[in-house]
Each structure stands twice: as C-alpha cells, then as structure tokens.
Amino acid sequence: MPDNFNTYLEQIDFETWRELCVSMGTLRRFDKGEEFVSIGKVGRYIGFIQSGTLKYVARSADGAEHVMGLVFGEGFVVDWRNFLHGRIANVAIVTTSDCEIYCITDKEVKAKMAAEPCFNDMVMHTTEAVYGTIYDRYVDLYVKTPQERYNDLINRHPDLFDLFSLKDIASFLKITPTHLSRLRKNNGNQC
C-alpha cells in the first residue's frame, strides 16, 4: 500500500517540486484557521508544507462544510486546477494547525513553464497524477463501504486522529461523526 496519504506524491518528481518551492519561495506562517486559498478568490500560490496540517473544504448552499482533502507532513498545498489557469477557487484550503509553508506564486510557475519546456512537461505529469488520486477517491466513494474506506484510511495512517478532528475525518469519509465513532469503537479504538 502507498505510504503517502496523497498518493500523487509517489508519481511526481517530488524533490524537484520541493526544491522549487524552498529555493524560489517565501516561507510564510499561517495561524490555525487561516485560509491558504479562499472560495471566490484566485489562489495565487503553490506551497511546500514545512510544518502543519490543512484541509480542503467545499461549502454547500446552506454553508455546511465538506472536507474533500487533507494535507500534512511534507506535502504540497495548492488549488491545482484553478491555480494553473488563474480561476476563482470553489474550495477553501484551511489550516487546521499553525503552519509554515514555502510559497511560490503562479506568475513564477508560469514563467518557468514558458522558459523551460521540460518543466512544462513536469506540470502536465503532476496534473495527471493529482487527477489520478482524486479519481481513485471518487471511485472509492461508490464501490467501498464506509467501513472499508475507514479501514483503508486507518491502516495507512493510524496517526490521522492525532492530526485532524473526528469531525473533519468523518466529513472526508462522507459519514457522520457518530458513524465514525461507531466504526472506531468496533475496531477497538477509542473515540
């Protein structure tokens, strides 16, 4: 099974992306609850996470929050699809702890793409890898039971409950916090 929560990390040139963010980027600090990207605004940065945790959030018409993604450890944070095209974000990326993130701008990435054809290829490959991770998660919502999704998650990342709230993990799994508590209890874990 993959070691990374976000499996696209195993399919991209991770070290080149990390080095790009660290060498060209600015280290920015975000307090818990701050938005790295806000719904209705254009996200202008891609970031390499030095420390901290974040969640990708969509909001329904009634304002309810739905967690679509989680990011932690040495990973990247960006509203990839909209970042590349300068479009308004339809998801927010919110810090769930204090974070330090090396950020580079969309202008810097686009300039590098224009100047270096092989970097353009790397961006295309990264786009395909991100799409693959998201598509696999989407399929899992249809073909796996909540119990199977929970088991997959906890087997791969037993420390996830130390990093994110029960509510956020339940939302990510598309179940209620009560249902998640039952699943944890049935597996011998405390809530």
XYZ file of N, CA and C in Angstrom:
573
model
N 0.829 -1.177 0.000
C 0.000 0.000 0.000
C 0.883 1.253 0.000
N 0.451 2.349 -0.628
C 1.254 3.562 -0.676
C 1.481 4.140 0.724
N 2.646 4.748 0.906
C 2.963 5.375 2.183
C 2.336 6.749 2.309
N 2.173 7.455 1.216
C 1.659 8.813 1.250
C 0.143 8.828 1.283
N -0.398 9.707 2.109
C -1.841 9.896 2.154
C -2.334 10.366 0.792
N -1.646 11.333 0.224
C -1.966 11.830 -1.110
C -1.050 11.110 -2.100
N -1.599 10.067 -2.712
C -0.796 9.129 -3.490
C -0.122 9.746 -4.716
N -0.611 10.893 -5.175
C 0.044 11.513 -6.331
C 1.507 11.835 -6.025
N 1.848 12.011 -4.735
C 3.229 12.336 -4.354
C 4.221 11.260 -4.788
N 3.734 10.034 -4.940
C 4.603 8.935 -5.350
C 4.803 8.875 -6.859
N 4.046 9.693 -7.586
C 4.088 9.646 -9.044
C 4.697 10.889 -9.668
N 5.068 11.856 -8.842
C 5.617 13.101 -9.378
C 7.100 13.207 -9.018
N 7.744 14.194 -9.589
C 9.129 14.492 -9.240
C 9.102 15.342 -7.967
N 8.874 14.668 -6.861
C 8.681 15.313 -5.565
C 9.842 16.239 -5.221
N 11.048 15.749 -5.390
C 12.230 16.519 -4.981
C 12.370 17.803 -5.787
N 12.079 17.768 -7.071
C 12.164 18.982 -7.890
C 11.132 20.001 -7.443
N 9.906 19.546 -7.185
C 8.868 20.462 -6.693
C 9.249 21.035 -5.334
N 9.744 20.189 -4.434
C 10.139 20.667 -3.105
C 11.235 21.718 -3.228
N 12.260 21.406 -4.005
C 13.384 22.328 -4.187
C 12.919 23.642 -4.808
N 12.017 23.575 -5.761
C 11.479 24.781 -6.392
C 10.801 25.673 -5.351
N 9.949 25.073 -4.533
C 9.223 25.855 -3.514
C 10.179 26.436 -2.479
N 11.144 25.644 -2.032
C 12.061 26.100 -0.979
C 13.024 27.157 -1.522
N 13.569 26.931 -2.718
C 14.580 27.860 -3.243
C 13.967 29.157 -3.790
N 12.818 29.068 -4.436
C 12.200 30.256 -5.024
C 11.138 30.873 -4.123
N 10.665 30.091 -3.172
C 9.532 30.537 -2.378
C 9.882 31.380 -1.178
N 8.841 31.901 -0.587
C 8.935 32.674 0.639
C 8.289 31.844 1.739
N 8.963 31.708 2.870
C 8.394 30.965 3.988
C 7.355 31.848 4.664
N 6.109 31.385 4.622
C 5.001 32.131 5.231
C 4.437 31.326 6.383
N 4.014 32.036 7.398
C 3.401 31.407 8.568
C 1.905 31.671 8.554
N 1.143 30.622 8.843
C -0.312 30.713 8.896
C -0.766 30.224 10.265
N -1.663 30.968 10.878
C -2.242 30.530 12.147
C -3.343 29.522 11.882
N -3.611 28.693 12.873
C -4.709 27.725 12.778
C -5.993 28.475 12.415
N -6.705 27.928 11.415
C -7.968 28.526 10.975
C -7.836 29.516 9.834
N -6.620 29.893 9.456
C -6.423 30.796 8.323
C -6.647 30.044 7.019
N -7.039 30.794 5.995
C -7.244 30.189 4.683
C -6.026 30.433 3.793
N -5.494 29.346 3.270
C -4.416 29.416 2.280
C -5.014 29.808 0.937
N -6.193 29.289 0.646
C -6.993 29.650 -0.523
C -8.405 29.880 -0.021
N -9.069 30.899 -0.554
C -10.437 31.215 -0.150
C -11.400 31.024 -1.314
N -12.572 30.502 -1.003
C -13.623 30.357 -2.020
C -13.957 31.752 -2.560
N -14.073 31.834 -3.874
C -14.423 33.098 -4.508
C -13.230 33.985 -4.841
N -12.035 33.534 -4.496
C -10.821 34.287 -4.816
C -9.882 33.388 -5.607
N -8.960 34.000 -6.313
C -7.977 33.237 -7.074
C -6.820 32.885 -6.141
N -6.514 31.595 -6.052
C -5.362 31.154 -5.274
C -4.094 31.398 -6.062
N -3.207 32.174 -5.529
C -2.023 32.605 -6.268
C -0.745 31.863 -5.900
N -0.844 30.857 -4.996
C 0.373 30.201 -4.523
C 0.276 28.681 -4.606
N 1.434 28.083 -4.828
C 1.617 26.665 -4.550
C 2.609 26.644 -3.394
N 2.387 25.744 -2.450
C 3.255 25.735 -1.290
C 3.753 24.357 -0.929
N 4.954 24.323 -0.384
C 5.514 23.110 0.203
C 5.391 23.271 1.707
N 4.759 22.303 2.353
C 4.479 22.389 3.780
C 5.734 22.019 4.571
N 6.249 22.995 5.282
C 7.379 22.768 6.179
C 6.867 22.126 7.471
N 5.724 22.630 7.954
C 5.090 22.063 9.146
C 3.619 22.443 9.154
N 2.808 21.582 9.768
C 1.400 21.882 9.923
C 0.483 20.985 9.117
N -0.800 21.236 9.263
C -1.849 20.440 8.611
C -2.900 21.369 8.020
N -3.492 20.918 6.908
C -4.525 21.706 6.240
C -5.623 20.787 5.731
N -6.778 21.375 5.445
C -7.884 20.625 4.851
C -8.452 21.402 3.672
N -8.900 20.656 2.671
C -9.583 21.218 1.507
C -11.077 21.144 1.808
N -11.763 22.274 1.672
C -13.156 22.368 2.102
C -14.022 22.938 0.979
N -15.153 22.281 0.739
C -16.199 22.833 -0.119
C -17.363 23.185 0.805
N -18.141 24.155 0.408
C -19.296 24.539 1.225
C -20.556 24.430 0.389
N -21.566 23.780 0.979
C -22.849 23.643 0.289
C -23.640 24.954 0.422
N -24.765 25.042 -0.265
C -25.565 26.263 -0.291
C -25.987 26.716 1.108
N -26.162 25.757 2.020
C -26.559 26.117 3.386
C -25.369 26.480 4.266
N -24.171 26.517 3.687
C -22.977 26.897 4.431
C -22.268 25.742 5.115
N -22.821 24.533 4.989
C -22.192 23.372 5.629
C -20.837 23.086 4.974
N -19.882 22.730 5.819
C -18.522 22.443 5.369
C -18.378 20.964 5.034
N -17.739 20.681 3.902
C -17.479 19.312 3.469
C -15.982 19.171 3.180
N -15.310 18.316 3.948
C -13.868 18.140 3.790
C -13.612 17.199 2.617
N -12.889 17.711 1.640
C -12.590 16.948 0.423
C -11.177 16.404 0.397
N -10.309 16.972 1.209
C -8.924 16.543 1.198
C -8.227 16.957 2.477
N -7.173 16.231 2.798
C -6.356 16.504 3.974
C -4.907 16.528 3.539
N -4.138 17.406 4.140
C -2.732 17.529 3.767
C -1.902 17.710 5.038
N -0.796 16.964 5.121
C 0.060 17.022 6.304
C 1.429 16.469 5.950
N 2.350 16.638 6.864
C 3.703 16.152 6.602
C 4.344 16.960 5.499
N 5.327 16.384 4.878
C 5.988 17.060 3.766
C 5.157 16.842 2.510
N 4.312 17.780 2.232
C 3.449 17.698 1.064
C 3.272 19.075 0.464
N 2.408 19.124 -0.521
C 2.157 20.376 -1.231
C 0.723 20.800 -1.019
N 0.515 22.085 -1.120
C -0.826 22.625 -0.977
C -1.050 23.637 -2.098
N -2.154 23.434 -2.812
C -2.498 24.306 -3.934
C -3.888 23.907 -4.431
N -4.637 24.875 -4.907
C -5.880 24.587 -5.628
C -5.450 24.399 -7.086
N -4.911 23.229 -7.378
C -4.156 22.978 -8.608
C -4.878 23.413 -9.872
N -6.075 22.957 -10.038
C -6.813 23.229 -11.285
C -6.995 24.727 -11.505
N -7.418 25.434 -10.493
C -7.678 26.864 -10.642
C -6.394 27.689 -10.610
N -5.396 27.239 -9.872
C -4.103 27.920 -9.782
C -3.469 28.049 -11.166
N -3.460 26.978 -11.913
C -2.797 26.982 -13.213
C -3.457 27.914 -14.225
N -4.752 28.167 -14.036
C -5.494 28.946 -15.028
C -5.985 30.288 -14.496
N -5.597 30.635 -13.261
C -5.993 31.924 -12.703
C -7.481 32.059 -12.479
N -8.134 30.946 -12.188
C -9.589 30.971 -11.981
C -9.941 31.081 -10.496
N -11.137 31.512 -10.258
C -11.646 31.668 -8.893
C -11.836 30.286 -8.267
N -11.389 30.158 -7.029
C -11.468 28.885 -6.300
C -12.904 28.584 -5.879
N -13.273 27.328 -5.989
C -14.569 26.875 -5.481
C -14.387 25.992 -4.247
N -13.149 25.922 -3.757
C -12.838 25.263 -2.492
C -11.947 26.206 -1.683
N -12.005 26.023 -0.380
C -11.084 26.737 0.503
C -10.046 25.735 0.988
N -8.862 26.223 1.244
C -7.833 25.396 1.873
C -7.530 26.080 3.203
N -7.876 25.382 4.286
C -7.865 25.969 5.620
C -6.839 25.250 6.492
N -6.064 26.016 7.240
C -5.102 25.410 8.156
C -5.852 24.835 9.357
N -5.481 23.632 9.753
C -6.080 23.012 10.932
C -5.107 23.027 12.108
N -3.927 23.584 11.873
C -2.927 23.824 12.911
C -2.094 25.003 12.414
N -1.237 25.522 13.270
C -0.298 26.531 12.800
C 0.584 25.885 11.729
N 0.871 26.628 10.673
C 1.622 26.076 9.540
C 2.754 27.003 9.123
N 3.793 26.386 8.583
C 4.851 27.094 7.880
C 4.916 26.494 6.483
N 4.767 27.355 5.476
C 4.659 26.888 4.095
C 5.552 27.749 3.203
N 6.410 27.098 2.415
C 7.183 27.796 1.395
C 6.267 28.023 0.196
N 6.030 29.276 -0.139
C 5.067 29.619 -1.189
C 5.745 30.252 -2.391
N 5.369 29.785 -3.583
C 5.777 30.452 -4.815
C 4.517 30.856 -5.563
N 4.616 31.905 -6.338
C 3.446 32.470 -6.997
C 3.138 31.771 -8.317
N 1.920 31.971 -8.753
C 1.506 31.456 -10.050
C 2.328 32.094 -11.165
N 2.680 33.356 -11.006
C 3.488 34.038 -12.025
C 4.860 33.374 -12.167
N 5.457 32.989 -11.049
C 6.768 32.338 -11.093
C 6.677 30.967 -11.770
N 5.623 30.230 -11.461
C 5.438 28.911 -12.080
C 5.196 29.064 -13.577
N 4.349 30.011 -13.961
C 4.057 30.219 -15.383
C 5.293 30.686 -16.152
N 6.109 31.534 -15.542
C 7.343 31.990 -16.197
C 8.293 30.820 -16.406
N 8.388 29.951 -15.415
C 9.259 28.771 -15.541
C 8.715 27.827 -16.621
N 7.395 27.701 -16.700
C 6.789 26.857 -17.739
C 7.106 27.407 -19.130
N 7.037 28.726 -19.271
C 7.306 29.348 -20.568
C 8.776 29.222 -20.964
N 9.660 29.262 -19.973
C 11.095 29.250 -20.252
C 11.679 27.851 -20.398
N 11.049 26.877 -19.764
C 11.631 25.531 -19.729
C 10.593 24.484 -20.157
N 10.675 24.009 -21.401
C 9.710 23.017 -21.885
C 9.644 21.756 -21.015
N 10.766 21.333 -20.458
C 10.716 20.115 -19.637
C 9.975 20.375 -18.313
N 10.002 21.612 -17.821
C 9.209 21.938 -16.631
C 7.726 21.911 -16.981
N 7.402 22.370 -18.163
C 6.013 22.305 -18.648
C 5.533 20.852 -18.658
N 6.394 19.939 -19.098
C 6.059 18.514 -19.081
C 5.856 18.017 -17.652
N 6.676 18.495 -16.726
C 6.544 18.089 -15.328
C 5.206 18.570 -14.750
N 4.787 19.769 -15.116
C 3.493 20.293 -14.671
C 2.375 19.406 -15.217
N 2.461 19.024 -16.493
C 1.444 18.164 -17.095
C 1.400 16.808 -16.379
N 2.558 16.241 -16.101
C 2.621 14.953 -15.407
C 2.036 15.072 -13.997
N 2.330 16.175 -13.320
C 1.784 16.407 -11.980
C 0.267 16.529 -12.044
N -0.240 17.218 -13.037
C -1.685 17.358 -13.206
C -2.338 15.987 -13.364
N -1.742 15.132 -14.172
C -2.271 13.772 -14.357
C -2.238 12.981 -13.053
N -1.177 13.127 -12.279
C -1.049 12.392 -11.016
C -2.083 12.868 -9.995
N -2.282 14.180 -9.903
C -3.293 14.724 -8.984
C -4.677 14.227 -9.403
N -4.961 14.289 -10.680
C -6.247 13.794 -11.189
C -6.438 12.324 -10.815
N -5.401 11.511 -10.958
C -5.498 10.088 -10.634
C -5.848 9.849 -9.175
N -5.227 10.600 -8.274
C -5.532 10.463 -6.847
C -6.990 10.822 -6.574
N -7.422 11.930 -7.134
C -8.805 12.376 -6.906
C -9.792 11.393 -7.519
N -9.500 10.900 -8.698
C -10.397 9.944 -9.358
C -10.516 8.647 -8.549
N -9.393 8.155 -8.051
C -9.423 6.939 -7.225
C -10.285 7.134 -5.989
N -10.172 8.289 -5.340
C -11.008 8.572 -4.162
C -12.488 8.630 -4.538
N -12.774 9.216 -5.673
C -14.155 9.317 -6.148
C -14.743 7.925 -6.390
N -14.000 7.075 -7.048
C -14.459 5.703 -7.291
C -14.684 4.981 -5.966
N -13.761 5.149 -5.016
C -13.911 4.504 -3.708
C -15.222 4.877 -3.025
N -15.688 6.109 -3.209
C -16.959 6.520 -2.602
C -18.130 5.690 -3.116
N -18.005 5.154 -4.315
C -19.080 4.368 -4.917
C -18.935 2.869 -4.702
N -17.711 2.398 -4.626
C -17.528 0.938 -4.598
C -17.144 0.386 -3.231
N -16.777 1.252 -2.303
C -16.398 0.776 -0.967
C -17.409 1.250 0.066
N -17.620 0.417 1.045
C -18.494 0.790 2.148
C -17.755 1.781 3.051
N -18.501 2.493 3.903
C -17.822 3.362 4.864
C -16.805 2.596 5.720
N -17.142 1.360 6.095
C -16.221 0.549 6.886
C -14.929 0.293 6.110
N -15.049 -0.043 4.825
C -13.860 -0.300 4.006
C -13.023 0.971 3.834
N -13.683 2.109 3.618
C -12.943 3.367 3.480
C -12.230 3.719 4.787
N -12.917 3.512 5.893
C -12.307 3.759 7.200
C -11.110 2.837 7.416
N -11.281 1.544 7.138
C -10.186 0.583 7.326
C -8.979 0.955 6.469
N -9.218 1.299 5.209
C -8.114 1.722 4.333
C -7.383 2.918 4.936
N -8.153 3.882 5.392
C -7.574 5.106 5.936
C -6.756 4.830 7.185
N -7.319 4.093 8.109
C -6.653 3.859 9.390
C -5.470 2.893 9.246
N -5.555 1.958 8.308
C -4.426 1.052 8.077
C -3.234 1.792 7.488
N -3.505 2.752 6.642
C -2.430 3.519 6.020
C -1.896 4.616 6.932
N -2.782 5.195 7.738
C -2.392 6.346 8.562
C -3.061 6.289 9.927
N -2.592 5.398 10.790
C -3.212 5.266 12.109
C -3.087 6.527 12.962
N -2.162 7.413 12.625
C -1.967 8.647 13.392
C -2.860 9.796 12.936
N -3.716 9.562 11.955
C -4.553 10.622 11.403
C -5.415 11.295 12.469
N -5.863 10.522 13.460
C -6.722 11.079 14.506
C -5.936 11.987 15.454
N -4.610 11.908 15.410
C -3.780 12.835 16.181
C -3.607 14.161 15.439
N -3.865 14.151 14.130
C -3.623 15.326 13.301
C -4.886 16.119 12.975
N -6.022 15.421 12.864
C -7.265 16.068 12.440
C -8.397 15.716 13.394
N -9.401 16.563 13.413
C -10.552 16.326 14.286
C -11.393 15.165 13.758
N -12.114 14.550 14.656
C -13.042 13.481 14.292
C -14.041 13.988 13.249
N -14.508 15.197 13.436
C -15.473 15.806 12.509
C -14.889 15.922 11.095
N -13.629 16.365 11.002
C -13.003 16.511 9.684
C -12.778 15.159 9.015
N -12.346 14.173 9.777
C -12.124 12.840 9.213
C -13.451 12.227 8.769
N -14.486 12.388 9.573
C -15.815 11.879 9.198
C -16.289 12.535 7.902
N -16.126 13.832 7.798
C -16.537 14.536 6.586
C -15.758 14.034 5.380
N -14.454 13.840 5.545
C -13.626 13.320 4.458
C -14.124 11.943 4.003
N -14.545 11.105 4.948
C -15.047 9.760 4.634
C -16.507 9.767 4.161
N -17.136 10.944 4.195
C -18.556 11.115 3.797
C -19.490 10.339 4.729
N -19.195 10.410 6.035
C -20.060 9.811 7.049
C -20.217 10.818 8.187
N -21.139 10.536 9.096
C -21.322 11.424 10.240
C -20.259 11.129 11.300
N -19.993 12.093 12.177
C -19.072 11.825 13.288
C -19.547 10.667 14.178
N -20.861 10.534 14.340
C -21.403 9.425 15.135
C -21.081 8.087 14.483
N -21.252 8.006 13.179
C -20.936 6.779 12.444
C -19.443 6.465 12.572
N -18.605 7.483 12.442
C -17.169 7.276 12.582
C -16.821 6.778 13.988
N -17.472 7.325 14.996
C -17.230 6.861 16.371
C -17.579 5.390 16.516
N -18.679 4.975 15.886
C -19.069 3.554 15.928
C -18.027 2.679 15.233
N -17.565 3.110 14.080
C -16.544 2.356 13.352
C -15.277 2.218 14.189
N -14.877 3.294 14.821
C -13.675 3.249 15.670
C -13.890 2.326 16.847
N -15.050 2.390 17.456
C -15.350 1.521 18.614
C -15.356 0.071 18.197
N -15.948 -0.217 17.056
C -15.996 -1.600 16.549
C -14.604 -2.133 16.241
N -13.682 -1.255 15.918
C -12.305 -1.675 15.626
C -11.420 -1.638 16.872
N -12.014 -1.345 18.018
C -11.254 -1.355 19.253
C -10.514 -0.062 19.551
N -10.839 1.014 18.829
C -10.225 2.311 19.090
C -11.171 3.174 19.896
N -10.633 4.000 20.739
C -11.460 4.933 21.484
C -11.737 6.145 20.658
N -12.861 6.780 20.914
C -13.244 7.989 20.174
C -12.539 9.224 20.657
